Coordinates of C-alpha atoms in Angstrom, one line a residue:
X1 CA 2.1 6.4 -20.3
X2 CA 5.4 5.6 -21.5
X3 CA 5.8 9.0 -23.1
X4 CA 4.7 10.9 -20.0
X5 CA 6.7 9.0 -18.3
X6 CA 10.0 9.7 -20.3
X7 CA 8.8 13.6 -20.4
X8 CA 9.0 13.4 -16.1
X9 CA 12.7 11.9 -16.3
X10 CA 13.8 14.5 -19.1
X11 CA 12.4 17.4 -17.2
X12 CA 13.9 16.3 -13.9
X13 CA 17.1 15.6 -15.8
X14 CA 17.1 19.1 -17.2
X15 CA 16.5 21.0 -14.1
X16 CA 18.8 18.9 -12.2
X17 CA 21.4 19.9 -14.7
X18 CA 20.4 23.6 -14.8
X19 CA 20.7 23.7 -11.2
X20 CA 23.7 22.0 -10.7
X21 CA 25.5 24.2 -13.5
X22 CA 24.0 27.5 -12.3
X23 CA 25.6 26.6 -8.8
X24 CA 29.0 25.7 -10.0
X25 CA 29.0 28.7 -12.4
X26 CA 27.8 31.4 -9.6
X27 CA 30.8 29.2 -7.4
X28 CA 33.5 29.4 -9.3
X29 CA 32.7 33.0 -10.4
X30 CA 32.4 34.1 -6.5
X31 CA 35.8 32.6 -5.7
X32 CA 37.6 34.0 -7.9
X33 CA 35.9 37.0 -8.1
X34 CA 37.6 37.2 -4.3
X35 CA 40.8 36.0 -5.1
X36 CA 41.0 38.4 -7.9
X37 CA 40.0 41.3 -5.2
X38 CA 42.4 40.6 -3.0
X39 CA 45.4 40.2 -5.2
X40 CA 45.8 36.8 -5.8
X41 CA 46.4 36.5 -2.1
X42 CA 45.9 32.7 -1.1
X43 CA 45.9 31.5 2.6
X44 CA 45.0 35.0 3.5
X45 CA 42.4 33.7 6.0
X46 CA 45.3 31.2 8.3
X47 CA 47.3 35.1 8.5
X48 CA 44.4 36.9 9.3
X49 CA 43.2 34.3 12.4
X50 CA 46.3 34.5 13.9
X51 CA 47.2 37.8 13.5
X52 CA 44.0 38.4 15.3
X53 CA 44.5 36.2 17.9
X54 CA 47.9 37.9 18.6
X55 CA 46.0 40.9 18.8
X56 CA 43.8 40.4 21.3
X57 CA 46.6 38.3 23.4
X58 CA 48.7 41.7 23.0
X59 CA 46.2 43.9 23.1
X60 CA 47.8 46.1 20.1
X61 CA 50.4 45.3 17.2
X62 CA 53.6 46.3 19.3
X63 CA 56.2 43.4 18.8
X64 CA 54.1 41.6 15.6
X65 CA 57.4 41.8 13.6
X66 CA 59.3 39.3 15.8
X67 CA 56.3 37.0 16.3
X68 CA 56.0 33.7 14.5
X69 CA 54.0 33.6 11.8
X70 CA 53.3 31.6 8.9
X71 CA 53.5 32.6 5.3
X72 CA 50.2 32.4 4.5
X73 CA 50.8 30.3 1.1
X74 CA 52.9 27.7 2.9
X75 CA 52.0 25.4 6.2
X76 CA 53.9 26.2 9.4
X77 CA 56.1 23.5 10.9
X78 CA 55.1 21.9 13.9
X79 CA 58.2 23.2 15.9
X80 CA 57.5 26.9 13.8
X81 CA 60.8 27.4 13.1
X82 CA 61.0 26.9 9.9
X83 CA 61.9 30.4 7.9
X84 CA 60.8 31.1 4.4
X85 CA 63.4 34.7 4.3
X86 CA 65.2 36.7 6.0
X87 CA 64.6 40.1 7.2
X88 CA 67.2 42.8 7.1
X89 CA 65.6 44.4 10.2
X90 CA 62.7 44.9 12.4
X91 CA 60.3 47.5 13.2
X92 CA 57.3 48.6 11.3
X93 CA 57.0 51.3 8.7
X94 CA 58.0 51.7 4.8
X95 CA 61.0 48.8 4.7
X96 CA 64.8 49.8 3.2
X97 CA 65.7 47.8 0.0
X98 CA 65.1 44.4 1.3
X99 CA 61.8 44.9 3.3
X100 CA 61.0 45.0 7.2
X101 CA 60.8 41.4 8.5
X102 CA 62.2 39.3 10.8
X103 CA 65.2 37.1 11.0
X104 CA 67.1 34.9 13.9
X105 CA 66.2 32.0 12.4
X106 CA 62.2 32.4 13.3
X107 CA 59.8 32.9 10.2
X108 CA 58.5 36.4 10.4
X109 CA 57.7 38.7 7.7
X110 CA 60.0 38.2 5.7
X111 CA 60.9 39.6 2.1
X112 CA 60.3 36.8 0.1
X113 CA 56.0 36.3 -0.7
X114 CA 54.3 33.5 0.8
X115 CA 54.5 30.4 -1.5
X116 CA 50.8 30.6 -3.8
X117 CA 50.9 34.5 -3.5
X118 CA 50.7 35.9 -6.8
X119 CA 51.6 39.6 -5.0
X120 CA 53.1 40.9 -1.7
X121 CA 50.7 42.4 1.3
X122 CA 50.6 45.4 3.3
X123 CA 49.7 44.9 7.0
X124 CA 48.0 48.4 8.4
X125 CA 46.3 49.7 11.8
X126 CA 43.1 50.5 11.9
X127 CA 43.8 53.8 10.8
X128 CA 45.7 52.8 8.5
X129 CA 49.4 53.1 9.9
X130 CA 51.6 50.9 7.9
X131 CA 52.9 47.9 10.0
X132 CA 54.6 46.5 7.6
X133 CA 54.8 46.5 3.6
X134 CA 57.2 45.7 0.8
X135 CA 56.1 47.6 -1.2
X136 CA 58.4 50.9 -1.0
X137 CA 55.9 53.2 -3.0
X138 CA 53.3 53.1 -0.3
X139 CA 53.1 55.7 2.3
X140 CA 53.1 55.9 6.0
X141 CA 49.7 56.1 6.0
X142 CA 47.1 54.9 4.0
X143 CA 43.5 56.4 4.0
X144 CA 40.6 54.6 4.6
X145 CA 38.5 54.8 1.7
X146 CA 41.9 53.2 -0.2
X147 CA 40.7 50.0 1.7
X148 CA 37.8 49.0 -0.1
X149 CA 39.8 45.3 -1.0
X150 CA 41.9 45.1 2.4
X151 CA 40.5 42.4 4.4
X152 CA 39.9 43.3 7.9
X153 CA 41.2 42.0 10.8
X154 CA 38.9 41.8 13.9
X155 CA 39.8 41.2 17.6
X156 CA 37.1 41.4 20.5
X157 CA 34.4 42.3 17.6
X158 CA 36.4 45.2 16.7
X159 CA 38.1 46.2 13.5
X160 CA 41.9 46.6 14.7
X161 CA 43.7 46.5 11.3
X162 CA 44.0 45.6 7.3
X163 CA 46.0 43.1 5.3
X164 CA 46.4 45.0 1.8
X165 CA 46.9 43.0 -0.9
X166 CA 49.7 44.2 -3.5
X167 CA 48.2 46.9 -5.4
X168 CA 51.2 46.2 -8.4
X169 CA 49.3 43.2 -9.0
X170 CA 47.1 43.4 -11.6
X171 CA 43.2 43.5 -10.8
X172 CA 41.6 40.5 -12.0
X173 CA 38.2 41.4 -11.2
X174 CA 37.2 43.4 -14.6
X175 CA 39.0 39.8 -16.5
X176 CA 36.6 37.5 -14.5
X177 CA 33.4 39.6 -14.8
X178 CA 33.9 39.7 -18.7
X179 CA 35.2 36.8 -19.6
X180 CA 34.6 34.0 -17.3
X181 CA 30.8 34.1 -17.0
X182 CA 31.1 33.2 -21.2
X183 CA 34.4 31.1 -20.5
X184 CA 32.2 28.7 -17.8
X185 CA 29.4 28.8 -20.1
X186 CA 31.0 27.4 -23.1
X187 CA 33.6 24.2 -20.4
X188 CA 29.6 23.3 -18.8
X189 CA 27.9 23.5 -22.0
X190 CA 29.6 20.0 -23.8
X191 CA 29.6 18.5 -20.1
X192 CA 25.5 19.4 -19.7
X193 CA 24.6 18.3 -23.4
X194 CA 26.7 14.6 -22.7
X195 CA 25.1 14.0 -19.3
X196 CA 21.9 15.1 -20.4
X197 CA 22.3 12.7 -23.5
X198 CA 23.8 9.5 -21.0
X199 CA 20.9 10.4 -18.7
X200 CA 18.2 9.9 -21.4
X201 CA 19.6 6.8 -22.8
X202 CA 19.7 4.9 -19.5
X203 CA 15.9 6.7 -18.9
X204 CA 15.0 4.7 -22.1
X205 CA 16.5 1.6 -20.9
X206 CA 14.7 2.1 -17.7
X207 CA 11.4 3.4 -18.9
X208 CA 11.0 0.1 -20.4
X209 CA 11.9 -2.1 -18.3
X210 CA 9.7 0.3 -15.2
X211 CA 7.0 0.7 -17.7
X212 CA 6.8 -3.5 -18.9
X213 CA 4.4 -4.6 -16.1
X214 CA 2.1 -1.8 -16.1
X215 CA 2.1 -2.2 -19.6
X216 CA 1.1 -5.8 -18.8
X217 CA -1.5 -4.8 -16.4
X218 CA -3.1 -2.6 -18.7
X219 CA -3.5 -5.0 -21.5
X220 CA -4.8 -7.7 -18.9
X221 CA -7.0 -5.5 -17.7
X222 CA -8.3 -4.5 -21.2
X223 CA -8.9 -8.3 -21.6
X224 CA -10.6 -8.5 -18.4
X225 CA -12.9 -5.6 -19.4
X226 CA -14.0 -7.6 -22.6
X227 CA -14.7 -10.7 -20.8
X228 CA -12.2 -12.8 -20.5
X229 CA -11.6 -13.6 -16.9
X230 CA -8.6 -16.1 -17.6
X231 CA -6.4 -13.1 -17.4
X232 CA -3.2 -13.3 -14.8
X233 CA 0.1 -11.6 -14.8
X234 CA 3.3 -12.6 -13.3
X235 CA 4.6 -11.2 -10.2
X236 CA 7.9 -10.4 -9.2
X237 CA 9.0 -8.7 -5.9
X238 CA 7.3 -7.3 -3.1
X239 CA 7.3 -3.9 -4.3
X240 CA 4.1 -1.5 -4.7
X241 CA 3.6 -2.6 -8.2
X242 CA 4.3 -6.3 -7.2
X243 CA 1.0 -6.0 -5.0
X244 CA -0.9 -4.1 -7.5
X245 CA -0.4 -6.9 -9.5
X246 CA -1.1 -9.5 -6.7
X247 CA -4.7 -7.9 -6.3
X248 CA -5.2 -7.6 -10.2
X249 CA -4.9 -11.6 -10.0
X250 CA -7.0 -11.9 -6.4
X251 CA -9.9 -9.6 -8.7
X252 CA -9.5 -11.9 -11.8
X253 CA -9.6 -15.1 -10.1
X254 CA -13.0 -13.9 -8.2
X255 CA -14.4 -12.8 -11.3
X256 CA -13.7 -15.3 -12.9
X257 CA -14.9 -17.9 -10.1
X258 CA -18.4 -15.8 -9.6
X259 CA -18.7 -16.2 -13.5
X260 CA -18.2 -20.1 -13.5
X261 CA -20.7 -20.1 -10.3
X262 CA -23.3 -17.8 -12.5
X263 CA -23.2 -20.2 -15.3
X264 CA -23.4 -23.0 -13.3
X265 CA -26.5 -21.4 -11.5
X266 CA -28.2 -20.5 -14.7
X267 CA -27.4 -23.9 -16.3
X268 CA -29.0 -25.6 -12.5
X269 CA -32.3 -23.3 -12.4
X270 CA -32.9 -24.6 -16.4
X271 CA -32.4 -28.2 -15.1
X272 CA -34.3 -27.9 -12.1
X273 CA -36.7 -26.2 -13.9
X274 CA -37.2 -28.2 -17.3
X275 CA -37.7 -31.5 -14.7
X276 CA -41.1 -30.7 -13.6
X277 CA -41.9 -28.8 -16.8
X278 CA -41.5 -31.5 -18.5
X279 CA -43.4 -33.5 -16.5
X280 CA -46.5 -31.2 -16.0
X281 CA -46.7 -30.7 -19.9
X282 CA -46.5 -34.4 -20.2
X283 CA -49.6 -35.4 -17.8
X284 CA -51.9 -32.7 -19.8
X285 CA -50.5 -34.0 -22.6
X286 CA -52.0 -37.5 -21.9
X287 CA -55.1 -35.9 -20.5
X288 CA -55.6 -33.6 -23.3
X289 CA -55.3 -36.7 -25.6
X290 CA -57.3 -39.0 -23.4
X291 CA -54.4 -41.3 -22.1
X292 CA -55.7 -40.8 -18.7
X293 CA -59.2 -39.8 -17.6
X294 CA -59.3 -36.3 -16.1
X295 CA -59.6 -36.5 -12.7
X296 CA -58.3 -35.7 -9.1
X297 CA -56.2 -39.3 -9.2
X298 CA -54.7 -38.0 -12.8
X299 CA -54.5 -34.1 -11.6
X300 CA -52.6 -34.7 -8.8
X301 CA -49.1 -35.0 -10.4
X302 CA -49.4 -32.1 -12.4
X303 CA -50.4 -30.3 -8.7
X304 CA -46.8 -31.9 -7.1
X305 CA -44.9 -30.0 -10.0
X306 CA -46.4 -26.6 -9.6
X307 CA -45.7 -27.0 -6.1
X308 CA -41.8 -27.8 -6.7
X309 CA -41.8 -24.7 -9.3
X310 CA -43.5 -22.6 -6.7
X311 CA -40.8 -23.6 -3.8
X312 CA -38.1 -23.5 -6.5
X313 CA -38.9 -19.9 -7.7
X314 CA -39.5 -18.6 -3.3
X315 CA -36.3 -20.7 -3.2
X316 CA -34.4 -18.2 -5.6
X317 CA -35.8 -15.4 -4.7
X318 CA -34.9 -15.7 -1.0
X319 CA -31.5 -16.3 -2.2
X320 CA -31.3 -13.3 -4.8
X321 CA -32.4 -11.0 -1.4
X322 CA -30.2 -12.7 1.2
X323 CA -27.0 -12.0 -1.9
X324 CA -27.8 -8.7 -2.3
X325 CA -28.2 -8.0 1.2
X326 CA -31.8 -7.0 0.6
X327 CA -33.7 -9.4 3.2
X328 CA -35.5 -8.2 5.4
X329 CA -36.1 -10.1 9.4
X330 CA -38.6 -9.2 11.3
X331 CA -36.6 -9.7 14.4
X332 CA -38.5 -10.2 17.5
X333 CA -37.6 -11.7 21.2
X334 CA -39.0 -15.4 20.6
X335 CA -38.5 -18.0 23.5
X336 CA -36.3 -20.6 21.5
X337 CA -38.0 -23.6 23.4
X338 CA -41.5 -23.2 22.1
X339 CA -40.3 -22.5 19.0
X340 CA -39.0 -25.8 18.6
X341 CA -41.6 -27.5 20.8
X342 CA -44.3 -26.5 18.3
X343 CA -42.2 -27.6 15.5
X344 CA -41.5 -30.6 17.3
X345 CA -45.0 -31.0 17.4
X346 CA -46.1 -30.3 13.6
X347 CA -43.6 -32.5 12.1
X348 CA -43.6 -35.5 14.5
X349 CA -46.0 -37.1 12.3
X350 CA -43.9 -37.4 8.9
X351 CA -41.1 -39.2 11.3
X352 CA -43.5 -41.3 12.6
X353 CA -45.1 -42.3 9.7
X354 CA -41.4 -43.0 8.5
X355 CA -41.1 -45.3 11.5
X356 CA -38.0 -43.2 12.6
X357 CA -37.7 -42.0 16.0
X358 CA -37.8 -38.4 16.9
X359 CA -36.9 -36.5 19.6
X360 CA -36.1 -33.7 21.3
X361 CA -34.6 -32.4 24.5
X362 CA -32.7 -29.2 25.8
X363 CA -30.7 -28.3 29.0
X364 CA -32.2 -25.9 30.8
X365 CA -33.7 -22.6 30.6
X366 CA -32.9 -19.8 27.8
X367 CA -33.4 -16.3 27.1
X368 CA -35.6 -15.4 24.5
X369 CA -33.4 -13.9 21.1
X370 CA -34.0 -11.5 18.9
X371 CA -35.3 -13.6 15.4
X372 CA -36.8 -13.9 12.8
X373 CA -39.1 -16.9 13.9
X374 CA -40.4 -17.6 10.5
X375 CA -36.9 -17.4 9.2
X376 CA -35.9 -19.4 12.1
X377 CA -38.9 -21.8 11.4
X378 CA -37.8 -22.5 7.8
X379 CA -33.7 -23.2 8.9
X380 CA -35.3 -26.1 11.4
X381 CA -38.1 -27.2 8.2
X382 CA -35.0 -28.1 6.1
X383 CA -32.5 -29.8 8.4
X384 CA -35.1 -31.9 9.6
X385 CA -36.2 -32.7 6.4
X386 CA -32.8 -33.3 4.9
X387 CA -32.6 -35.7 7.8
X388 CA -35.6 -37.5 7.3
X389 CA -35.2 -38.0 3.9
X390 CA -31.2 -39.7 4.7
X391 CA -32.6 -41.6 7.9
X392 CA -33.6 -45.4 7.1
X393 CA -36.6 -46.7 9.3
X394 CA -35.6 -47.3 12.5
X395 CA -33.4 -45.3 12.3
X396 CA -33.2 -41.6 14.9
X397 CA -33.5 -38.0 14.8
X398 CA -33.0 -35.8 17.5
X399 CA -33.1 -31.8 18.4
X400 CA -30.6 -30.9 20.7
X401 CA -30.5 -27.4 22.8
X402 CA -27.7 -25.9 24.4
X403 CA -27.7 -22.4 25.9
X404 CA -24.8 -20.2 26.7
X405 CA -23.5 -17.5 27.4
X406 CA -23.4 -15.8 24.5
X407 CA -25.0 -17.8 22.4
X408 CA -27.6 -20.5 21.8
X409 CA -27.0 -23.9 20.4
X410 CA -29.3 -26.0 18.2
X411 CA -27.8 -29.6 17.0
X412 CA -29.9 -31.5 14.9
X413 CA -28.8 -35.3 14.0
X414 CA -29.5 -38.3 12.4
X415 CA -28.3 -42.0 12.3
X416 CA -28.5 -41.8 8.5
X417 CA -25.3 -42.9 5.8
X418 CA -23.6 -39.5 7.0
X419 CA -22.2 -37.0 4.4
X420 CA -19.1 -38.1 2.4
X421 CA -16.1 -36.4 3.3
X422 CA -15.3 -35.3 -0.1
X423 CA -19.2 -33.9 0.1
X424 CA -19.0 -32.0 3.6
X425 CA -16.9 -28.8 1.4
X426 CA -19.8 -28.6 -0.9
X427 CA -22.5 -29.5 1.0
X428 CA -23.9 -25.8 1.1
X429 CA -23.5 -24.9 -2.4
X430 CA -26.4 -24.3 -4.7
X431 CA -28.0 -27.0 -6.5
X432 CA -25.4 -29.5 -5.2
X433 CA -26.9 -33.3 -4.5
X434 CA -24.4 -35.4 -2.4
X435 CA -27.1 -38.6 -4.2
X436 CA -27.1 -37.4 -7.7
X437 CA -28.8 -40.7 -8.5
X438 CA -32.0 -39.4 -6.2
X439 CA -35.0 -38.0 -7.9
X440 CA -36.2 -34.2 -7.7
X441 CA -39.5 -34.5 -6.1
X442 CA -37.9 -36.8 -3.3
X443 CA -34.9 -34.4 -3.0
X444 CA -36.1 -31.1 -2.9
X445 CA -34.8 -28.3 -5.1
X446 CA -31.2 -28.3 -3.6
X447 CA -31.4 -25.0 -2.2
X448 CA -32.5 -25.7 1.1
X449 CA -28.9 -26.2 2.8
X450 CA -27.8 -22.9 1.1
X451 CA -30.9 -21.0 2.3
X452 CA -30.3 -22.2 5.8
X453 CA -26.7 -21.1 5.6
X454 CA -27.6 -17.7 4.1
X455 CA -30.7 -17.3 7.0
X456 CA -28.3 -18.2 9.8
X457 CA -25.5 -16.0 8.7
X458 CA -28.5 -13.0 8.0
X459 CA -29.0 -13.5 12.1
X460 CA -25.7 -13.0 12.5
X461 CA -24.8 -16.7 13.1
X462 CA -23.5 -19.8 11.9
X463 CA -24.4 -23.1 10.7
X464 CA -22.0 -26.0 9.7
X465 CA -21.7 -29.7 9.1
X466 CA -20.1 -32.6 10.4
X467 CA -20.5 -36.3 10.6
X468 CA -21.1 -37.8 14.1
X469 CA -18.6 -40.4 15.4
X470 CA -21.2 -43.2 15.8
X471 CA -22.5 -42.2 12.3
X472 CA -25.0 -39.9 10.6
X473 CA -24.7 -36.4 10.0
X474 CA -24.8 -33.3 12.2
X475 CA -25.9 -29.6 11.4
X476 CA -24.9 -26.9 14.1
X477 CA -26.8 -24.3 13.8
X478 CA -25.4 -21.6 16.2
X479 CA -27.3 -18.1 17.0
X480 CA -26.4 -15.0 19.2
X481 CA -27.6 -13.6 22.4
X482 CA -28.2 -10.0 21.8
X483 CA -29.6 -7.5 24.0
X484 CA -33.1 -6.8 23.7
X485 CA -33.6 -2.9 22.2

């Protein structure tokens, strides 16, 4: 990773460096490839604007020598009267000794070059009539295929004259297309080696530093891999890899939690099962050895077992389905009173023979929902034996039914000791005994909240616990009203 990752900043350092010298080579070679062509003649392009503008004011170059214009190597003044020569005359044509300009005080064209002119220039028509020129060996007229380096000046989108650079100056365009392509190569080359080397080093120093908590993350992870869900690793910023490493920790944490819960569960299933095991291989024991007689009095304990195991191992397996999302509901639209009048009905007895008081009562009519009713069936079986078993004689339990809207209601309380409030957070979890002190065959298997939960939730609904004001504990169990298909 690191590597790679130092190979993407060298290769973007290189081209970045290519590119950059390429375009300052190709640059400087084109400008002064064009001040070479046309003599060494700087500020050329000020002269040519307004000589073109004058043009097109005018409408030809008649009266040009007594206009005010700049030399095109220095600025004009900002009353433009500031001269840089004087003429000794006016007019256009080949110029006498001291060239064709214009004096009075006025800068013209004057004699002396423009300051950062390496040469004099030669102003012509478009047919090449000499306007003006200081240089005396030129003719009167210049022809047109000698203007291959004038620059041309344009008025209305028309070619209307040429501004000749000095042809005594020497061409400089052979010297730059030799020489400075190897002269630019050999000034960039030092430059391009020390950036490249300055660009590395602080890659290096960066590298590490960008490369440090993915490094941590993957040796985390390799930890993880092997087991050991312990693994965290720190977090700074908000940045992309900041998060990364945010859900790195979230994943750790639940592995690690869903391993604690699995060896908690396994360690809870030995329990629960070694209990009546134990029991069971104890009574035949004793009958096997003649402690007891064998008969149904003697039997009947070892029967009680193998009925817990059986309800343990349905137990488990309903759980294993409903947390793999493999259980199956045969849903179908059951009238929620009779359901809970029939099991009303069939369980009355225990209560009574408990001398606790049960009851029942709804408020009003509701529509039938879509269920599973033994599913439903076994969610009411363990509430209302949870609250038998926490009720003292006396004492009350009662079925409550409220329909909605959207939803139905089912409340079912009790006037027992309630549910400790350090309890009610674990109250659904598997195995968990708010009474640790009661015994297994009078407590169930400790599955039958968390199977009620999971049931409820596999309807689509809810079912939570709370303790009631005037005491005892309360389950909600809370299902939908969905439209028949």
């Amino acid at each position: 990773m690191r590597i790679r990752f130092l190979l993407a900043f060298a290769l973007i350092i290189t081209v970045t460096i290519a590119i950059f010298s390429y375009s300052i080579q190709t640059n400087t070679e084109s400008t002064i490839t064009t001040f070479a062509q046309s003599g060494g003649f700087v500020g050329a392009d000020r002269v040519v604007n307004q000589l073109s503008e004058y043009y097109e004011e005018n409408g030809s170059w008649n009266g040009v020598m007594e206009s005010d214009l700049p030399s095109p190597g220095e600025p004009q003044s900002q009353n433009g009267s500031q001269s840089n020569g004087q003429g000794g005359g006016q007019g256009s044509g080949q110029g006498s000794g001291q060239g064709m300009g214009m004096g009075g005080g006025h800068y013209g064209m004057g004699s002396s070059p423009g300051i950062g002119m390496v040469g004099d220039f030669t102003l012509v028509d478009a047919d090449g009539q000499v306007i003006f020129t200081q240089n005396l060996e030129l003719p009167a007229n210049l022809p047109l295929e000698s203007l291959t380096n004038a620059i041309p000046i344009t008025a209305n989108n028309q070619t209307v004259g040429y501004l000749v650079p000095d042809t005594t100056v020497v061409d400089l365009t052979d010297v730059v297309s030799e020489n400075l392509s190897k002269a630019l190569s050999e000034a960039l080359a030092p430059t391009a080696i020390i950036s490249a080397t300055v660009a590395i080093i602080i890659a290096l120093f960066l590298g590490y530093f960008l490369i440090k908590p993915v490094r941590q993350l993957s040796v985390a992870a390799q930890k993880l891999g092997q087991g050991d869900f312990s693994q965290r690793v720190p977090v700074n910023g908000t940045d992309e890899l900041s998060q990364l490493s945010n859900t790195f920790n979230h994943m750790a944490s639940t592995l690690q939690q869903a391993q604690e819960s699995r060896q908690a569960m396994t360690a809870d299933i030995a329990h629960e099962l070694r209990t009546p095991l134990s029991i069971q291989r104890a009574n035949l024991e004793a009958l096997q050895d003649g402690v007891y007689p064998l008969n149904l009095e003697n039997l009947e304990p070892i029967i009680q077992q193998n009925h817990l195991l059986t309800q343990l191992v349905e137990d488990l397996r309903t759980l294993a389905l409903a947390d793999s999302e493999m259980l199956t509901l045969d849903l179908q639209p059951i009238n929620i009173h009779n359901l809970l009048t029939n099991i009303y009905e069939n369980i009355k007895p225990q209560f009574d023979s408990a001398s606790i008081q049960f009851r029942y009562s709804n408020n009003g009519i509701c529509p039938d929902l879509l269920i599973d009713q033994r599913r439903i069936t076994q969610i009411i079986h363990n509430l209302l034996q949870n609250a038998r078993r926490h009720t003292p004689p006396s004492g009350e339990v009662a079925i409550l039914v409220d329909c909605g809207s959207n939803s139905v209601t089912v409340t079912i309380k009790d006037t027992g000791e309630g549910i400790a409030e350090d309890a009610l957070p674990q109250i659904f979890e598997r195995f968990y005994r708010a009474d640790q002190s009661r015994a297994r065959d009078k407590g169930g298997t400790g599955l039958g909240l968390t199977i009620a939960r999971q049931l409820a939730e596999a309807h689509q609904g809810t079912l939570t616990a709370a303790n009631n004001p005037e005491g005892g504990a309360k389950f909600t169990l809370i299902l939908p009203i969905r439209k028949l298909a």
